[in-house]
Amino acid sequence: MARINLLDTRTTSFGDLISNGKIYRVPPFQRDYSWNEENWEDLWQDILVLHMNPDSSHYMGALVLQNSSTSDKEFTIIDGQQRLATLSIIGIAVINRIQKLVDWEEQKKQKEANQERQEILKRTYLSDKDPRSLRYSSKLLLNENNNDFYQSNLINLRQPLNIRSLSKSNQLLWQAFQYFSNHLEELEDVIQSGEKLAEFLTDTVAQRLLFIQINVEDELNAYTVFETLNARGIELSSTDLLKNYLFSLFQGPDDLQAAQRQWRRIINTVQMEKFPEFLRYYLSLKQTRVRRERLFKVVRESVKDGQQAFELLDQLENYGSLFIALSNSNDEFWRDASENRPYIRELELFRVKQAYPTLFAAYKKFSPENFTRLLKFVCVLSFRYTVISSLNPNELENLYNKVAIAITNGKITNPKQVFDHLRSIYVSDEKFLQDFSLLSISTKGQKKKLVRYILFKLEADASHIEVNEDSFSIEHILPESPSSDWRRSFTDAQIEEMVYRIGNLTPLEPHLNRQVGNELYPIKQTAYQESVYTLTKNVLAEEWNPNTLATRQKYLAQRATHIWRSDFPL
């Protein structure tokens, strides 16, 4: 890993940061304030622990700041704006509570003391007075959507005239102020004394909530820090950073507004948390082995002006809907291509995403018919390689990446050529047969859907009728909880190893499944003959033991070899 050039790394507190005469700015296009009651509750509980234990402290995570190129007194908040804004709101709530004491107090001495406390706290934590202009300047400046409300309403303690008319993020800012104001009222040992309130803010909140402050020189170093830190919310922060870089390339307000509108459309489609993954797949159309930690660097190297930024946004908008649709067979994207839905569902079920770059490229370059053929092949390859043989998915990703580039460059023009390039990872019939013959999959949790799918495909092959995959129950011939009579045919070790083998599973109507329960095999076999499912009627062995189970599974493996097979000649 390249060396990260950090200007400074230190442990600091909210009080140390905000009371040193410096100004902290959230980039204009950074994500809006988004903390909600769950976040506020977590923070408040941490503060209460500190309040009850005066010698304790609490770590708030890393705070990434970028030094201003024009002033050593100004910093851009690359990561940490949600926490700093929320702590500032707690300060506002404390100052507001002291103002109430001033309004209620009759004794002049106490009133004057609390007025002075309020002024000191405001200048320390919210806004300082410039000795030249004698005007207050805020220590914290939020983004373009939140700053006006923060400065005009929160810092000046002005309730908005119509809360419902505010944007969602500004509503959250106001709700945060109300939340902490209400919870302050519960601190009976604090709220009746201006001195105690000031102590609560300056000693507990401002000094014992600790950050690791990381100062970086530029956005590229900041992005590297994000990818190095294993912190919650890293994807959101790195996405914001990339967005800020793109927006910085636009010169005029019209271009900037157009880019903002386009960015919102992309994020509304892709969703913020999935954007890094989506961007990596898109960049893989032209570059090999694009790693998550290099996304920002790759974009910086290839996008250097507003025109190139617009071209990137256009491409991302074009591919965004496809990216989401590839993981949702019910997406409207497939309304006019319903023949693709079964294969998309299989990709969902197999959790295969390594093929996304290839599918991105093929959707743009291939005919609809060839795209469907490719989808089918990818599903077969994935089932053999990933589901049955459990081979290393890293090899898949590298090859799909190269195929995507070849399709993009016009060197691959049809699904047969894709198959030729991926032939090395197509699991042979011999290996597939061997691995399927020993396949065991739990019927609990998410794996249950996979078992239903396999039985559905095997039944359709046996009966030549398309059955409803959700209509049957999964019957364990050897029960999951066998009686002592079953243990005459199976040892404990064999039960543990074989109960979830595919050869031990069969589709069965729910009422018959309830009827047979954990009964012995002869009773079950009689019920199986009442079933409409051919796969189940064909369970005809005279007894059920490890040998007959293995024999049935080998037969199913032979059928599976034909069901999950490429259309292209080997």
PDB file of N, CA and C in Angstrom, residues 331-400:
ATOM      1  N   ASP A 331     -37.877  -6.527 -11.032  1.00  0.00           N
ATOM      2  CA  ASP A 331     -37.700  -5.131 -11.406  1.00  0.00           C
ATOM      3  C   ASP A 331     -38.430  -4.817 -12.711  1.00  0.00           C
ATOM      4  N   GLU A 332     -38.980  -3.609 -12.788  1.00  0.00           N
ATOM      5  CA  GLU A 332     -39.684  -3.173 -14.000  1.00  0.00           C
ATOM      6  C   GLU A 332     -38.778  -3.164 -15.221  1.00  0.00           C
ATOM      7  N   PHE A 333     -37.494  -3.141 -15.003  1.00  0.00           N
ATOM      8  CA  PHE A 333     -36.518  -3.151 -16.091  1.00  0.00           C
ATOM      9  C   PHE A 333     -36.753  -4.331 -17.024  1.00  0.00           C
ATOM     10  N   TRP A 334     -37.228  -5.459 -16.465  1.00  0.00           N
ATOM     11  CA  TRP A 334     -37.413  -6.685 -17.250  1.00  0.00           C
ATOM     12  C   TRP A 334     -38.832  -6.833 -17.776  1.00  0.00           C
ATOM     13  N   ARG A 335     -39.627  -5.782 -17.687  1.00  0.00           N
ATOM     14  CA  ARG A 335     -41.032  -5.879 -18.104  1.00  0.00           C
ATOM     15  C   ARG A 335     -41.163  -6.341 -19.555  1.00  0.00           C
ATOM     16  N   ASP A 336     -40.314  -5.799 -20.426  1.00  0.00           N
ATOM     17  CA  ASP A 336     -40.379  -6.164 -21.847  1.00  0.00           C
ATOM     18  C   ASP A 336     -39.353  -7.238 -22.202  1.00  0.00           C
ATOM     19  N   ALA A 337     -38.753  -7.831 -21.213  1.00  0.00           N
ATOM     20  CA  ALA A 337     -37.781  -8.915 -21.445  1.00  0.00           C
ATOM     21  C   ALA A 337     -37.994  -9.977 -20.380  1.00  0.00           C
ATOM     22  N   SER A 338     -39.218 -10.449 -20.265  1.00  0.00           N
ATOM     23  CA  SER A 338     -39.580 -11.373 -19.189  1.00  0.00           C
ATOM     24  C   SER A 338     -38.833 -12.700 -19.290  1.00  0.00           C
ATOM     25  N   GLU A 339     -38.313 -13.026 -20.498  1.00  0.00           N
ATOM     26  CA  GLU A 339     -37.558 -14.267 -20.650  1.00  0.00           C
ATOM     27  C   GLU A 339     -36.280 -14.257 -19.810  1.00  0.00           C
ATOM     28  N   ASN A 340     -35.851 -13.070 -19.391  1.00  0.00           N
ATOM     29  CA  ASN A 340     -34.639 -12.970 -18.568  1.00  0.00           C
ATOM     30  C   ASN A 340     -34.906 -13.171 -17.084  1.00  0.00           C
ATOM     31  N   ARG A 341     -36.144 -13.038 -16.670  1.00  0.00           N
ATOM     32  CA  ARG A 341     -36.462 -13.071 -15.233  1.00  0.00           C
ATOM     33  C   ARG A 341     -35.985 -14.351 -14.526  1.00  0.00           C
ATOM     34  N   PRO A 342     -36.199 -15.556 -15.097  1.00  0.00           N
ATOM     35  CA  PRO A 342     -35.736 -16.760 -14.387  1.00  0.00           C
ATOM     36  C   PRO A 342     -34.234 -16.766 -14.149  1.00  0.00           C
ATOM     37  N   TYR A 343     -33.473 -16.276 -15.124  1.00  0.00           N
ATOM     38  CA  TYR A 343     -32.015 -16.268 -14.978  1.00  0.00           C
ATOM     39  C   TYR A 343     -31.563 -15.207 -13.983  1.00  0.00           C
ATOM     40  N   ILE A 344     -32.253 -14.061 -13.966  1.00  0.00           N
ATOM     41  CA  ILE A 344     -31.926 -13.032 -12.977  1.00  0.00           C
ATOM     42  C   ILE A 344     -32.196 -13.562 -11.571  1.00  0.00           C
ATOM     43  N   ARG A 345     -33.280 -14.297 -11.428  1.00  0.00           N
ATOM     44  CA  ARG A 345     -33.586 -14.865 -10.113  1.00  0.00           C
ATOM     45  C   ARG A 345     -32.493 -15.855  -9.690  1.00  0.00           C
ATOM     46  N   GLU A 346     -31.975 -16.624 -10.660  1.00  0.00           N
ATOM     47  CA  GLU A 346     -30.901 -17.557 -10.336  1.00  0.00           C
ATOM     48  C   GLU A 346     -29.641 -16.810  -9.898  1.00  0.00           C
ATOM     49  N   LEU A 347     -29.327 -15.699 -10.572  1.00  0.00           N
ATOM     50  CA  LEU A 347     -28.177 -14.896 -10.145  1.00  0.00           C
ATOM     51  C   LEU A 347     -28.378 -14.398  -8.716  1.00  0.00           C
ATOM     52  N   GLU A 348     -29.606 -13.977  -8.404  1.00  0.00           N
ATOM     53  CA  GLU A 348     -29.929 -13.555  -7.025  1.00  0.00           C
ATOM     54  C   GLU A 348     -29.664 -14.694  -6.051  1.00  0.00           C
ATOM     55  N   LEU A 349     -30.194 -15.859  -6.419  1.00  0.00           N
ATOM     56  CA  LEU A 349     -30.130 -17.021  -5.536  1.00  0.00           C
ATOM     57  C   LEU A 349     -28.699 -17.481  -5.322  1.00  0.00           C
ATOM     58  N   PHE A 350     -27.894 -17.440  -6.397  1.00  0.00           N
ATOM     59  CA  PHE A 350     -26.515 -17.903  -6.294  1.00  0.00           C
ATOM     60  C   PHE A 350     -25.595 -16.824  -5.718  1.00  0.00           C
ATOM     61  N   ARG A 351     -26.129 -15.609  -5.571  1.00  0.00           N
ATOM     62  CA  ARG A 351     -25.352 -14.461  -5.076  1.00  0.00           C
ATOM     63  C   ARG A 351     -24.099 -14.233  -5.931  1.00  0.00           C
ATOM     64  N   VAL A 352     -24.325 -14.237  -7.228  1.00  0.00           N
ATOM     65  CA  VAL A 352     -23.241 -14.065  -8.189  1.00  0.00           C
ATOM     66  C   VAL A 352     -23.216 -12.624  -8.663  1.00  0.00           C
ATOM     67  N   LYS A 353     -22.129 -11.918  -8.355  1.00  0.00           N
ATOM     68  CA  LYS A 353     -21.964 -10.550  -8.839  1.00  0.00           C
ATOM     69  C   LYS A 353     -20.674 -10.366  -9.638  1.00  0.00           C
ATOM     70  N   GLN A 354     -19.817 -11.378  -9.605  1.00  0.00           N
ATOM     71  CA  GLN A 354     -18.563 -11.246 -10.345  1.00  0.00           C
ATOM     72  C   GLN A 354     -18.800 -11.031 -11.838  1.00  0.00           C
ATOM     73  N   ALA A 355     -19.949 -11.517 -12.335  1.00  0.00           N
ATOM     74  CA  ALA A 355     -20.241 -11.417 -13.773  1.00  0.00           C
ATOM     75  C   ALA A 355     -20.817 -10.065 -14.168  1.00  0.00           C
ATOM     76  N   TYR A 356     -21.080  -9.182 -13.211  1.00  0.00           N
ATOM     77  CA  TYR A 356     -21.749  -7.923 -13.540  1.00  0.00           C
ATOM     78  C   TYR A 356     -21.037  -7.120 -14.633  1.00  0.00           C
ATOM     79  N   PRO A 357     -19.697  -6.935 -14.581  1.00  0.00           N
ATOM     80  CA  PRO A 357     -19.068  -6.175 -15.663  1.00  0.00           C
ATOM     81  C   PRO A 357     -19.320  -6.779 -17.040  1.00  0.00           C
ATOM     82  N   THR A 358     -19.234  -8.108 -17.153  1.00  0.00           N
ATOM     83  CA  THR A 358     -19.518  -8.773 -18.431  1.00  0.00           C
ATOM     84  C   THR A 358     -20.954  -8.530 -18.859  1.00  0.00           C
ATOM     85  N   LEU A 359     -21.882  -8.613 -17.920  1.00  0.00           N
ATOM     86  CA  LEU A 359     -23.290  -8.389 -18.252  1.00  0.00           C
ATOM     87  C   LEU A 359     -23.555  -6.922 -18.591  1.00  0.00           C
ATOM     88  N   PHE A 360     -22.873  -6.003 -17.914  1.00  0.00           N
ATOM     89  CA  PHE A 360     -22.963  -4.578 -18.276  1.00  0.00           C
ATOM     90  C   PHE A 360     -22.597  -4.399 -19.749  1.00  0.00           C
ATOM     91  N   ALA A 361     -21.433  -4.937 -20.120  1.00  0.00           N
ATOM     92  CA  ALA A 361     -20.932  -4.757 -21.484  1.00  0.00           C
ATOM     93  C   ALA A 361     -21.829  -5.442 -22.499  1.00  0.00           C
ATOM     94  N   ALA A 362     -22.260  -6.665 -22.195  1.00  0.00           N
ATOM     95  CA  ALA A 362     -23.069  -7.427 -23.141  1.00  0.00           C
ATOM     96  C   ALA A 362     -24.438  -6.797 -23.359  1.00  0.00           C
ATOM     97  N   TYR A 363     -25.005  -6.211 -22.312  1.00  0.00           N
ATOM     98  CA  TYR A 363     -26.326  -5.599 -22.473  1.00  0.00           C
ATOM     99  C   TYR A 363     -26.278  -4.462 -23.484  1.00  0.00           C
ATOM    100  N   LYS A 364     -25.160  -3.745 -23.511  1.00  0.00           N
ATOM    101  CA  LYS A 364     -25.019  -2.621 -24.436  1.00  0.00           C
ATOM    102  C   LYS A 364     -24.619  -3.076 -25.839  1.00  0.00           C
ATOM    103  N   LYS A 365     -23.869  -4.185 -25.948  1.00  0.00           N
ATOM    104  CA  LYS A 365     -23.273  -4.574 -27.223  1.00  0.00           C
ATOM    105  C   LYS A 365     -23.983  -5.732 -27.927  1.00  0.00           C
ATOM    106  N   PHE A 366     -24.605  -6.638 -27.177  1.00  0.00           N
ATOM    107  CA  PHE A 366     -25.218  -7.822 -27.774  1.00  0.00           C
ATOM    108  C   PHE A 366     -26.676  -7.547 -28.139  1.00  0.00           C
ATOM    109  N   SER A 367     -27.199  -8.375 -29.033  1.00  0.00           N
ATOM    110  CA  SER A 367     -28.636  -8.342 -29.315  1.00  0.00           C
ATOM    111  C   SER A 367     -29.384  -8.862 -28.098  1.00  0.00           C
ATOM    112  N   PRO A 368     -30.685  -8.539 -27.938  1.00  0.00           N
ATOM    113  CA  PRO A 368     -31.443  -9.060 -26.800  1.00  0.00           C
ATOM    114  C   PRO A 368     -31.396 -10.581 -26.698  1.00  0.00           C
ATOM    115  N   GLU A 369     -31.466 -11.262 -27.858  1.00  0.00           N
ATOM    116  CA  GLU A 369     -31.436 -12.726 -27.839  1.00  0.00           C
ATOM    117  C   GLU A 369     -30.095 -13.240 -27.317  1.00  0.00           C
ATOM    118  N   ASN A 370     -29.006 -12.627 -27.772  1.00  0.00           N
ATOM    119  CA  ASN A 370     -27.683 -13.062 -27.318  1.00  0.00           C
ATOM    120  C   ASN A 370     -27.434 -12.709 -25.857  1.00  0.00           C
ATOM    121  N   PHE A 371     -28.025 -11.607 -25.400  1.00  0.00           N
ATOM    122  CA  PHE A 371     -27.891 -11.265 -23.976  1.00  0.00           C
ATOM    123  C   PHE A 371     -28.573 -12.333 -23.127  1.00  0.00           C
ATOM    124  N   THR A 372     -29.752 -12.800 -23.557  1.00  0.00           N
ATOM    125  CA  THR A 372     -30.456 -13.853 -22.827  1.00  0.00           C
ATOM    126  C   THR A 372     -29.648 -15.145 -22.826  1.00  0.00           C
ATOM    127  N   ARG A 373     -29.051 -15.494 -23.969  1.00  0.00           N
ATOM    128  CA  ARG A 373     -28.208 -16.694 -24.042  1.00  0.00           C
ATOM    129  C   ARG A 373     -27.021 -16.577 -23.084  1.00  0.00           C
ATOM    130  N   LEU A 374     -26.450 -15.389 -23.027  1.00  0.00           N
ATOM    131  CA  LEU A 374     -25.321 -15.185 -22.121  1.00  0.00           C
ATOM    132  C   LEU A 374     -25.757 -15.318 -20.663  1.00  0.00           C
ATOM    133  N   LEU A 375     -26.909 -14.741 -20.335  1.00  0.00           N
ATOM    134  CA  LEU A 375     -27.428 -14.855 -18.969  1.00  0.00           C
ATOM    135  C   LEU A 375     -27.573 -16.319 -18.569  1.00  0.00           C
ATOM    136  N   LYS A 376     -28.151 -17.103 -19.466  1.00  0.00           N
ATOM    137  CA  LYS A 376     -28.350 -18.528 -19.184  1.00  0.00           C
ATOM    138  C   LYS A 376     -27.016 -19.213 -18.943  1.00  0.00           C
ATOM    139  N   PHE A 377     -26.029 -18.918 -19.796  1.00  0.00           N
ATOM    140  CA  PHE A 377     -24.704 -19.536 -19.637  1.00  0.00           C
ATOM    141  C   PHE A 377     -24.067 -19.129 -18.313  1.00  0.00           C
ATOM    142  N   VAL A 378     -24.157 -17.861 -17.958  1.00  0.00           N
ATOM    143  CA  VAL A 378     -23.573 -17.381 -16.700  1.00  0.00           C
ATOM    144  C   VAL A 378     -24.200 -18.116 -15.518  1.00  0.00           C
ATOM    145  N   CYS A 379     -25.509 -18.360 -15.590  1.00  0.00           N
ATOM    146  CA  CYS A 379     -26.183 -19.077 -14.501  1.00  0.00           C
ATOM    147  C   CYS A 379     -25.689 -20.519 -14.399  1.00  0.00           C
ATOM    148  N   VAL A 380     -25.556 -21.182 -15.553  1.00  0.00           N
ATOM    149  CA  VAL A 380     -25.063 -22.561 -15.553  1.00  0.00           C
ATOM    150  C   VAL A 380     -23.639 -22.621 -15.015  1.00  0.00           C
ATOM    151  N   LEU A 381     -22.783 -21.739 -15.523  1.00  0.00           N
ATOM    152  CA  LEU A 381     -21.403 -21.710 -15.076  1.00  0.00           C
ATOM    153  C   LEU A 381     -21.328 -21.456 -13.574  1.00  0.00           C
ATOM    154  N   SER A 382     -22.132 -20.498 -13.095  1.00  0.00           N
ATOM    155  CA  SER A 382     -22.120 -20.127 -11.674  1.00  0.00           C
ATOM    156  C   SER A 382     -22.607 -21.281 -10.813  1.00  0.00           C
ATOM    157  N   PHE A 383     -23.656 -21.968 -11.268  1.00  0.00           N
ATOM    158  CA  PHE A 383     -24.185 -23.086 -10.492  1.00  0.00           C
ATOM    159  C   PHE A 383     -23.129 -24.180 -10.365  1.00  0.00           C
ATOM    160  N   ARG A 384     -22.485 -24.501 -11.457  1.00  0.00           N
ATOM    161  CA  ARG A 384     -21.463 -25.534 -11.430  1.00  0.00           C
ATOM    162  C   ARG A 384     -20.255 -25.101 -10.587  1.00  0.00           C
ATOM    163  N   TYR A 385     -19.784 -23.903 -10.839  1.00  0.00           N
ATOM    164  CA  TYR A 385     -18.519 -23.441 -10.251  1.00  0.00           C
ATOM    165  C   TYR A 385     -18.674 -23.061  -8.780  1.00  0.00           C
ATOM    166  N   THR A 386     -19.700 -22.252  -8.486  1.00  0.00           N
ATOM    167  CA  THR A 386     -19.831 -21.673  -7.147  1.00  0.00           C
ATOM    168  C   THR A 386     -20.701 -22.522  -6.226  1.00  0.00           C
ATOM    169  N   VAL A 387     -21.896 -22.895  -6.700  1.00  0.00           N
ATOM    170  CA  VAL A 387     -22.868 -23.565  -5.829  1.00  0.00           C
ATOM    171  C   VAL A 387     -22.467 -25.007  -5.558  1.00  0.00           C
ATOM    172  N   ILE A 388     -22.127 -25.751  -6.614  1.00  0.00           N
ATOM    173  CA  ILE A 388     -21.873 -27.184  -6.446  1.00  0.00           C
ATOM    174  C   ILE A 388     -20.415 -27.479  -6.112  1.00  0.00           C
ATOM    175  N   SER A 389     -19.486 -26.888  -6.856  1.00  0.00           N
ATOM    176  CA  SER A 389     -18.070 -27.228  -6.653  1.00  0.00           C
ATOM    177  C   SER A 389     -17.351 -26.304  -5.681  1.00  0.00           C
ATOM    178  N   SER A 390     -17.991 -25.189  -5.292  1.00  0.00           N
ATOM    179  CA  SER A 390     -17.451 -24.270  -4.268  1.00  0.00           C
ATOM    180  C   SER A 390     -16.007 -23.867  -4.557  1.00  0.00           C
ATOM    181  N   LEU A 391     -15.732 -23.470  -5.804  1.00  0.00           N
ATOM    182  CA  LEU A 391     -14.393 -23.071  -6.193  1.00  0.00           C
ATOM    183  C   LEU A 391     -14.151 -21.598  -5.889  1.00  0.00           C
ATOM    184  N   ASN A 392     -12.905 -21.169  -5.999  1.00  0.00           N
ATOM    185  CA  ASN A 392     -12.497 -19.810  -5.619  1.00  0.00           C
ATOM    186  C   ASN A 392     -13.135 -18.756  -6.528  1.00  0.00           C
ATOM    187  N   PRO A 393     -13.965 -17.852  -5.989  1.00  0.00           N
ATOM    188  CA  PRO A 393     -14.625 -16.851  -6.829  1.00  0.00           C
ATOM    189  C   PRO A 393     -13.689 -15.779  -7.369  1.00  0.00           C
ATOM    190  N   ASN A 394     -12.488 -15.638  -6.786  1.00  0.00           N
ATOM    191  CA  ASN A 394     -11.548 -14.620  -7.270  1.00  0.00           C
ATOM    192  C   ASN A 394     -11.153 -14.844  -8.719  1.00  0.00           C
ATOM    193  N   GLU A 395     -10.999 -16.109  -9.100  1.00  0.00           N
ATOM    194  CA  GLU A 395     -10.653 -16.429 -10.480  1.00  0.00           C
ATOM    195  C   GLU A 395     -11.785 -16.013 -11.416  1.00  0.00           C
ATOM    196  N   LEU A 396     -13.017 -16.189 -10.972  1.00  0.00           N
ATOM    197  CA  LEU A 396     -14.176 -15.758 -11.756  1.00  0.00           C
ATOM    198  C   LEU A 396     -14.109 -14.268 -12.041  1.00  0.00           C
ATOM    199  N   GLU A 397     -13.845 -13.492 -11.005  1.00  0.00           N
ATOM    200  CA  GLU A 397     -13.862 -12.037 -11.144  1.00  0.00           C
ATOM    201  C   GLU A 397     -12.831 -11.552 -12.155  1.00  0.00           C
ATOM    202  N   ASN A 398     -11.628 -12.108 -12.104  1.00  0.00           N
ATOM    203  CA  ASN A 398     -10.579 -11.685 -13.022  1.00  0.00           C
ATOM    204  C   ASN A 398     -10.944 -11.986 -14.470  1.00  0.00           C
ATOM    205  N   LEU A 399     -11.484 -13.173 -14.717  1.00  0.00           N
ATOM    206  CA  LEU A 399     -11.832 -13.553 -16.090  1.00  0.00           C
ATOM    207  C   LEU A 399     -13.021 -12.757 -16.612  1.00  0.00           C
ATOM    208  N   TYR A 400     -14.047 -12.570 -15.771  1.00  0.00           N
ATOM    209  CA  TYR A 400     -15.200 -11.765 -16.187  1.00  0.00           C
ATOM    210  C   TYR A 400     -14.765 -10.329 -16.506  1.00  0.00           C
TER     211      TYR A 400
END
